[in-house]
GROMACS .gro file of C-alpha atoms in nm:
model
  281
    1UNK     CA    1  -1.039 -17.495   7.712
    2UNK     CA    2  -0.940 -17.594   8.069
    3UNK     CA    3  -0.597 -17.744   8.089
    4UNK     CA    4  -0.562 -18.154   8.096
    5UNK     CA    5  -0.510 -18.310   8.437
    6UNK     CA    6  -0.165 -18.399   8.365
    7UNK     CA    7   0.175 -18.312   8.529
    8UNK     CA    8   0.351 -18.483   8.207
    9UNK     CA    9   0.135 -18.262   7.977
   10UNK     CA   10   0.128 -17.910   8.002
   11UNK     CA   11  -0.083 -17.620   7.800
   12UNK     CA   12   0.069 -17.375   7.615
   13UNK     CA   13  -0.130 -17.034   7.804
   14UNK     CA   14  -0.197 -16.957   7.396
   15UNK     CA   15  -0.303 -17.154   7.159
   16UNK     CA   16  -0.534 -17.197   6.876
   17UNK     CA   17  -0.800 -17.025   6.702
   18UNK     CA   18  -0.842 -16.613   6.807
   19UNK     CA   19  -1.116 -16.442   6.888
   20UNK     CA   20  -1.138 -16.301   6.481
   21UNK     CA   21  -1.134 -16.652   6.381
   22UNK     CA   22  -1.401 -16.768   6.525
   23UNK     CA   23  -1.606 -16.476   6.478
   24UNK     CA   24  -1.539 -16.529   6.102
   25UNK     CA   25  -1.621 -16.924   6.182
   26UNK     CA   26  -1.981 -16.868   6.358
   27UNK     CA   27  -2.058 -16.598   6.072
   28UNK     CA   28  -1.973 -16.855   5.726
   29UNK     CA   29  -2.171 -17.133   5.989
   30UNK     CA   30  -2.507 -16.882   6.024
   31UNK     CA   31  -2.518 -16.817   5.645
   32UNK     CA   32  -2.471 -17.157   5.595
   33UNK     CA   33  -2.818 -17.219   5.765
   34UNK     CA   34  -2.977 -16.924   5.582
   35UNK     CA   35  -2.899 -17.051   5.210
   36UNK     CA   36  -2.716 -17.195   4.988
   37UNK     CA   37  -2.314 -17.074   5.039
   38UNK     CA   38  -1.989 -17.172   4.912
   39UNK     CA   39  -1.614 -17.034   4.968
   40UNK     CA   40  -1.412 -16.929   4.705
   41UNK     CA   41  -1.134 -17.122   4.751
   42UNK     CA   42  -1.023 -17.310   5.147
   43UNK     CA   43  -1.226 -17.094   5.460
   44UNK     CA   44  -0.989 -17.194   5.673
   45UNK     CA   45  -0.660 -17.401   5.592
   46UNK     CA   46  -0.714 -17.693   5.802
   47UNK     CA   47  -0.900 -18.031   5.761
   48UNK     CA   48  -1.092 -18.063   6.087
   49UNK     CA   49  -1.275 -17.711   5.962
   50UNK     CA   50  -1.348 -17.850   5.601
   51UNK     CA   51  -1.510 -18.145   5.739
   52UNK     CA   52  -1.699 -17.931   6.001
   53UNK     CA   53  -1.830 -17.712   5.683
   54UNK     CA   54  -1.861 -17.994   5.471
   55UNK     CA   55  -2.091 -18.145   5.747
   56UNK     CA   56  -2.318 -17.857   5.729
   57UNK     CA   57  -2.361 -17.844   5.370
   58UNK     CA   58  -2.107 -17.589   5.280
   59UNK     CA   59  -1.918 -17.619   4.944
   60UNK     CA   60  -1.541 -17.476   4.986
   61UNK     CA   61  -1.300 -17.421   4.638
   62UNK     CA   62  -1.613 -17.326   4.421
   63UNK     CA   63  -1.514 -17.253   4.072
   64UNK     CA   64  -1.614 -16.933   3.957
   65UNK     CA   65  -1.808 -17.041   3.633
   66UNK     CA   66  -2.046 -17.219   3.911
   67UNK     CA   67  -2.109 -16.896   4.178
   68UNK     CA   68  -2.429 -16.882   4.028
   69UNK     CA   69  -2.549 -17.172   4.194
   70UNK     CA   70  -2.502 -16.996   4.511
   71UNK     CA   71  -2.728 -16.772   4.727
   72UNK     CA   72  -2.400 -16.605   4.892
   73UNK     CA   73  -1.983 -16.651   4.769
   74UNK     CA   74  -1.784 -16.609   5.077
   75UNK     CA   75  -1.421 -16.506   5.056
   76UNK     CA   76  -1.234 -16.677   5.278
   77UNK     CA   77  -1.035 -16.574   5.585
   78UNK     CA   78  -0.672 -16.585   5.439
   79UNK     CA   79  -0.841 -16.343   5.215
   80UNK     CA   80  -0.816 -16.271   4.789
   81UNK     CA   81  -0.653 -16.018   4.574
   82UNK     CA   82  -0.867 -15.692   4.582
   83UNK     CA   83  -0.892 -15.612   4.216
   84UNK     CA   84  -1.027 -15.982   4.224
   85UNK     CA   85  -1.308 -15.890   4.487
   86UNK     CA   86  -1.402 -15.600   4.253
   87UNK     CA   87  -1.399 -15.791   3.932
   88UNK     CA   88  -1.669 -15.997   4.083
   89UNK     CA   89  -1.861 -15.744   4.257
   90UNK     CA   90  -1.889 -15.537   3.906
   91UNK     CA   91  -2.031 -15.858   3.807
   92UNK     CA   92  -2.307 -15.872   4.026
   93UNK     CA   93  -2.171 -16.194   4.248
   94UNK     CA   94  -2.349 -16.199   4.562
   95UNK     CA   95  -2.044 -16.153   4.823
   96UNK     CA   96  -1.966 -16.214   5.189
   97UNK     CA   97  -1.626 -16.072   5.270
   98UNK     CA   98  -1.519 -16.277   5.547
   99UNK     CA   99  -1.153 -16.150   5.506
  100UNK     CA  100  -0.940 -16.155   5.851
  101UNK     CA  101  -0.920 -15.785   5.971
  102UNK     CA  102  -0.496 -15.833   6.002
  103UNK     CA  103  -0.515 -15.908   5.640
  104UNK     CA  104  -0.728 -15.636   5.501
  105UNK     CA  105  -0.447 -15.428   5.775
  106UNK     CA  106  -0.148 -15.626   5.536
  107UNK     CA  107  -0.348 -15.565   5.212
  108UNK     CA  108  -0.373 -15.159   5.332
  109UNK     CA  109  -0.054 -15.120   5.434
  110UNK     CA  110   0.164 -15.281   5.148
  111UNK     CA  111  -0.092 -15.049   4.880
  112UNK     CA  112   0.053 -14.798   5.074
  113UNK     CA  113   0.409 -14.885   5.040
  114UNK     CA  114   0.379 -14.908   4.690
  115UNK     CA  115   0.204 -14.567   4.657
  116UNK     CA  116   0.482 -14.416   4.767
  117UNK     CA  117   0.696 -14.561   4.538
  118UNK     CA  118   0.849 -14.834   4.718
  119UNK     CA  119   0.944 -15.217   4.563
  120UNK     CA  120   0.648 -15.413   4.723
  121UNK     CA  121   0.733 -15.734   4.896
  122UNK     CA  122   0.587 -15.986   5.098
  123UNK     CA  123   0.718 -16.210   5.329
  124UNK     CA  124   0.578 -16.521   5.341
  125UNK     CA  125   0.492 -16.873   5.203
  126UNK     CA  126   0.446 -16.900   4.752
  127UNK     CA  127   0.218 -17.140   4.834
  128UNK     CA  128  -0.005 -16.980   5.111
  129UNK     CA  129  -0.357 -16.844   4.994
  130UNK     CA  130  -0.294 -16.577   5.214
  131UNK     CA  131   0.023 -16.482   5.072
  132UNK     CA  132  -0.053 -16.469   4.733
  133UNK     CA  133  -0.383 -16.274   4.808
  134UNK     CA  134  -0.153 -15.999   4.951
  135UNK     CA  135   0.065 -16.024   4.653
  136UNK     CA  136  -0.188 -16.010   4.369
  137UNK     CA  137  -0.304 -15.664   4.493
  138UNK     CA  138  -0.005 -15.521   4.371
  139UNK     CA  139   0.110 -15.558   4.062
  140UNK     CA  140   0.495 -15.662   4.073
  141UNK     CA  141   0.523 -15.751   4.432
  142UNK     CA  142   0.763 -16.027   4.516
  143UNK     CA  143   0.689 -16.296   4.824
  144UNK     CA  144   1.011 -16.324   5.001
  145UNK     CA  145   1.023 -16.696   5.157
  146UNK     CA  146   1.377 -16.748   5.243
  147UNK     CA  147   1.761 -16.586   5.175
  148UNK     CA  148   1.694 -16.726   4.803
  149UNK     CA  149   1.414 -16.487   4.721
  150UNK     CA  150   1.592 -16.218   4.845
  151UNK     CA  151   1.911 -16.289   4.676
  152UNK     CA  152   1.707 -16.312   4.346
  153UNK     CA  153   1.598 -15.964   4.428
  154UNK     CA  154   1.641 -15.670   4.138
  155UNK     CA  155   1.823 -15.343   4.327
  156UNK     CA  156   1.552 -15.106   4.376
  157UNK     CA  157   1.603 -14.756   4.551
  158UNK     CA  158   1.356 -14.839   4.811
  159UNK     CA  159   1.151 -15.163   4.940
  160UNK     CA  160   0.829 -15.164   5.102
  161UNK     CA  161   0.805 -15.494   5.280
  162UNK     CA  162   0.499 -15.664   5.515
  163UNK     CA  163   0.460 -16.011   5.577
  164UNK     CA  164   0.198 -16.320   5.617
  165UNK     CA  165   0.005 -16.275   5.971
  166UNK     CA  166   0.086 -16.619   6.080
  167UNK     CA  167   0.439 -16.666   6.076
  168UNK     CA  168   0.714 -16.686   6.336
  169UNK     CA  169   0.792 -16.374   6.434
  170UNK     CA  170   1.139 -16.429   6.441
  171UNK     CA  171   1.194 -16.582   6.080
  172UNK     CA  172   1.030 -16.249   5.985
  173UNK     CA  173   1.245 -16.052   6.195
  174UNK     CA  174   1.586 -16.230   6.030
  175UNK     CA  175   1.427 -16.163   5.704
  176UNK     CA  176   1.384 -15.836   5.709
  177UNK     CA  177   1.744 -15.809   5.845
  178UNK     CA  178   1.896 -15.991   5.574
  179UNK     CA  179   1.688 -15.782   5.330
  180UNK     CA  180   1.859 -15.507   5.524
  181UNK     CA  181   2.199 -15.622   5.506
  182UNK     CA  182   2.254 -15.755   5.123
  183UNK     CA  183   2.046 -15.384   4.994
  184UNK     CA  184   2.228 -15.176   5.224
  185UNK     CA  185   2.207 -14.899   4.944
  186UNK     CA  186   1.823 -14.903   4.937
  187UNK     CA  187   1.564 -14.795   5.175
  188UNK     CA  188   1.407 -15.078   5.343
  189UNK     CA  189   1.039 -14.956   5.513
  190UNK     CA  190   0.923 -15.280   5.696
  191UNK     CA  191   0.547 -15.263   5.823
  192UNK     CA  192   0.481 -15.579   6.084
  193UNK     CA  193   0.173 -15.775   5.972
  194UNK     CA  194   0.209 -16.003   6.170
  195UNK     CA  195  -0.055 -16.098   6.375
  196UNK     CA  196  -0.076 -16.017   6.754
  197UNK     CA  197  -0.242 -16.384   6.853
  198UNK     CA  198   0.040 -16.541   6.640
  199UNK     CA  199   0.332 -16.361   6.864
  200UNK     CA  200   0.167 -16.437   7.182
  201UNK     CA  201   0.051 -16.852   7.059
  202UNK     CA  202   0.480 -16.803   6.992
  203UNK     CA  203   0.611 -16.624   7.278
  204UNK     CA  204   0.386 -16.840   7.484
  205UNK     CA  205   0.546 -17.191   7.361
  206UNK     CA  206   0.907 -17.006   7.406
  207UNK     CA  207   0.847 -16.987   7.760
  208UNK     CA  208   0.665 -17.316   7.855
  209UNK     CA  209   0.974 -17.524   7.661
  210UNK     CA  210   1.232 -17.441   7.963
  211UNK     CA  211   1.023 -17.709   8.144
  212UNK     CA  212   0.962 -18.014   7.874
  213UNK     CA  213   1.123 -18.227   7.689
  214UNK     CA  214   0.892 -18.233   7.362
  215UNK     CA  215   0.611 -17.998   7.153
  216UNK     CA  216   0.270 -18.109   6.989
  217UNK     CA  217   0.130 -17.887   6.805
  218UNK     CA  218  -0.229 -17.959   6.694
  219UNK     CA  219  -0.302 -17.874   6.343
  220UNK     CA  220  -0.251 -17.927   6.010
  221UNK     CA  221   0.102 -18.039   5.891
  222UNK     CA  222   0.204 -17.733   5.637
  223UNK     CA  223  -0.041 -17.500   5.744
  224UNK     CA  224   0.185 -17.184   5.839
  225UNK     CA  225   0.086 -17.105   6.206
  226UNK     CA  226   0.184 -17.480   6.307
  227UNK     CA  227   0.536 -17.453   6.105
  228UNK     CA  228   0.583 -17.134   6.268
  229UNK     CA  229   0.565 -17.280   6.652
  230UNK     CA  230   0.772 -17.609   6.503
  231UNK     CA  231   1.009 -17.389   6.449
  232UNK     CA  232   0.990 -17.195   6.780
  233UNK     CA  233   1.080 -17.572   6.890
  234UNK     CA  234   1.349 -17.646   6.677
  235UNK     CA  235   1.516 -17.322   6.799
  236UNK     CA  236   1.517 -17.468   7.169
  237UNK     CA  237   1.637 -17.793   7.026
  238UNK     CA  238   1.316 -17.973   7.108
  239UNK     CA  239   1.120 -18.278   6.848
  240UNK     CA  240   0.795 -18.116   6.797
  241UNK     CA  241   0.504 -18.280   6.636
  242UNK     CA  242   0.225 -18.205   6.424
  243UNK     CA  243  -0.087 -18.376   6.491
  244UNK     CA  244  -0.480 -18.338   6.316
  245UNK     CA  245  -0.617 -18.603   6.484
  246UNK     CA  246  -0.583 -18.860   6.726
  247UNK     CA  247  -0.440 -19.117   6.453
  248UNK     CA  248  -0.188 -18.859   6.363
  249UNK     CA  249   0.006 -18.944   6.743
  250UNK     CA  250   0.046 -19.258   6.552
  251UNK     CA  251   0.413 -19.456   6.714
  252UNK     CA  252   0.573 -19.148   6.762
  253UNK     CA  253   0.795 -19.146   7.091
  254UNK     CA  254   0.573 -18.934   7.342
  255UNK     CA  255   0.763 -18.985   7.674
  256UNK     CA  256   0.873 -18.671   7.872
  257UNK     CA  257   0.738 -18.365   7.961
  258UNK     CA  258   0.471 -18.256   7.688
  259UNK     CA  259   0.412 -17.894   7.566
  260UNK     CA  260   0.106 -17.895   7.419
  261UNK     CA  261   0.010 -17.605   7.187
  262UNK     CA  262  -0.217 -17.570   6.864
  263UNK     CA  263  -0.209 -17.358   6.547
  264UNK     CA  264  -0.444 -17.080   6.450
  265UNK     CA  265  -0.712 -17.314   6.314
  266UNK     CA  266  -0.732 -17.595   6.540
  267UNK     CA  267  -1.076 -17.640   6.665
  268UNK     CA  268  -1.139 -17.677   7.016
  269UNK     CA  269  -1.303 -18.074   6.983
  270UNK     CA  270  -0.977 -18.153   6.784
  271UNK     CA  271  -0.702 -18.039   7.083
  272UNK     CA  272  -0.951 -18.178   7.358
  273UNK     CA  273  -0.911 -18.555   7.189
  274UNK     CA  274  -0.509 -18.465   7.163
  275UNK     CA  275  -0.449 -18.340   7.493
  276UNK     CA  276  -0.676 -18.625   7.658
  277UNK     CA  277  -0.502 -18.911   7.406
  278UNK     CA  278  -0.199 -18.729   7.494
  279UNK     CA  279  -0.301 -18.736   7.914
  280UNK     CA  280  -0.403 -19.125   7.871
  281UNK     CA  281  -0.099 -19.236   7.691
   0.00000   0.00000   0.00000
């Protein structure tokens, strides 16, 4: 996307959806034309995508007693427990894994952990979809969301800890410190999961806030990757808000210097209508 025509607003040089994403986002869109497909459970968690799939006939949070309806069951980007995927490929469910590639990396890595004997944790969100499809591959992992969690934690000789791909970096680093800190005892083996677009969309935002006065993030208001860069704002001391659509601007107080960013699953149509609302305001 070019960058608006505004000194006031200014483009974060990452944003958005990566190149996986959209791979993963053409791919549900071309089997969507070929048959008869529904997700098990949210492709994508943001509401500008549902609508797009909903648009062009796709059915998202299927219920398993009704797969059979479908030509093709596509698991969804943030991804589902593995012994899940096999339970339903034993019984003959026709599926398109349509996993991210970091999280089949997360899913890998924290089997490994806990191979070798480690406590397996992830940090993340109890809520996500993705964290709780990292979690349910192991049997007694723990998702680690703030000081809380960790505090809740049973001593174990050794941890083996990776964390939700879209989260801000440092909030994962601090984690795994404090992890570090109150199990000083234990052995603490930390794998980083976190996804390389998510740094840079982070590190990007760090350095364009020097210059502005406010953040908008486009996206959906919970969705991790847009909490993540409000809190990249908050850290500079900056109001930062989250915006879906156009309407979501609403009365807010816009004046000043604009940084202008978007989460991992804003489409491209959605931040053009922000940035040119934002441009015309």
């Amino acid at each position: 996307m070019t960058p608006p025509k505004s000194k006031r607003v200014r483009l974060a040089p990452v944003f958005g959806m990566d190149a996986e994403a959209r791979s993963a986002l053409a791919n549900l869109e071309a089997l969507g034309r070929s048959g008869k497909v529904a997700v098990a459970g949210r492709f994508m968690p943001d509401a500008g995508i549902g609508g797009r799939l909903a648009a062009k006939g796709i059915t998202e949070e299927i219920e398993e007693a009704d797969f059979f309806r479908y030509s093709q069951v596509v698991i969804p980007f943030s991804g589902i427990s593995p012994l899940k995927r096999k339970a339903w490929e034993r019984a003959g469910v026709p599926l398109v894994d349509l996993t991210s590639p970091q999280v089949r990396r997360a899913q890998v890595a924290l089997g490994l952990l806990r191979m070798d004997g480690a406590q397996p944790l992830v940090i993340g969100r109890h809520a996500d979809a993705e964290s709780k499809a990292l979690a349910e591959g192991n049997p007694g992992t723990r998702i680690l969301e703030d000081t809380t969690d960790t505090a809740r934690l049973a001593f174990a000789p050794a941890f083996g800890v990776v964390c939700q791909t879209t989260l801000s970096p440092r909030k994962v680093s601090w984690l795994v410190q404090q992890l570090r800190l109150r199990y000083n005892d234990a052995s603490v083996t930390f794998l980083d999961t976190l996804s390389p677009a998510m740094s840079a969309r982070s590190h990007s935002l760090e350095k364009l806030m020097a210059d502005c006065d406010r953040v908008v993030i486009v996206g959906q208001a919970g969705e991790a990757s847009c909490e993540a860069l409000a809190e990249t704002a908050m850290r500079k001391g900056l109001p930062s808000l989250i915006a879906g659509s156009v309407e979501d601007l609403g009365m807010e107080d816009l004046s000043g210097r604009i940084a202008l960013t978007a989460g991992a699953f804003a489409l491209d149509s959605t931040i053009r209508r922000i940035a040119d609302a934002l441009v015309a305001c």
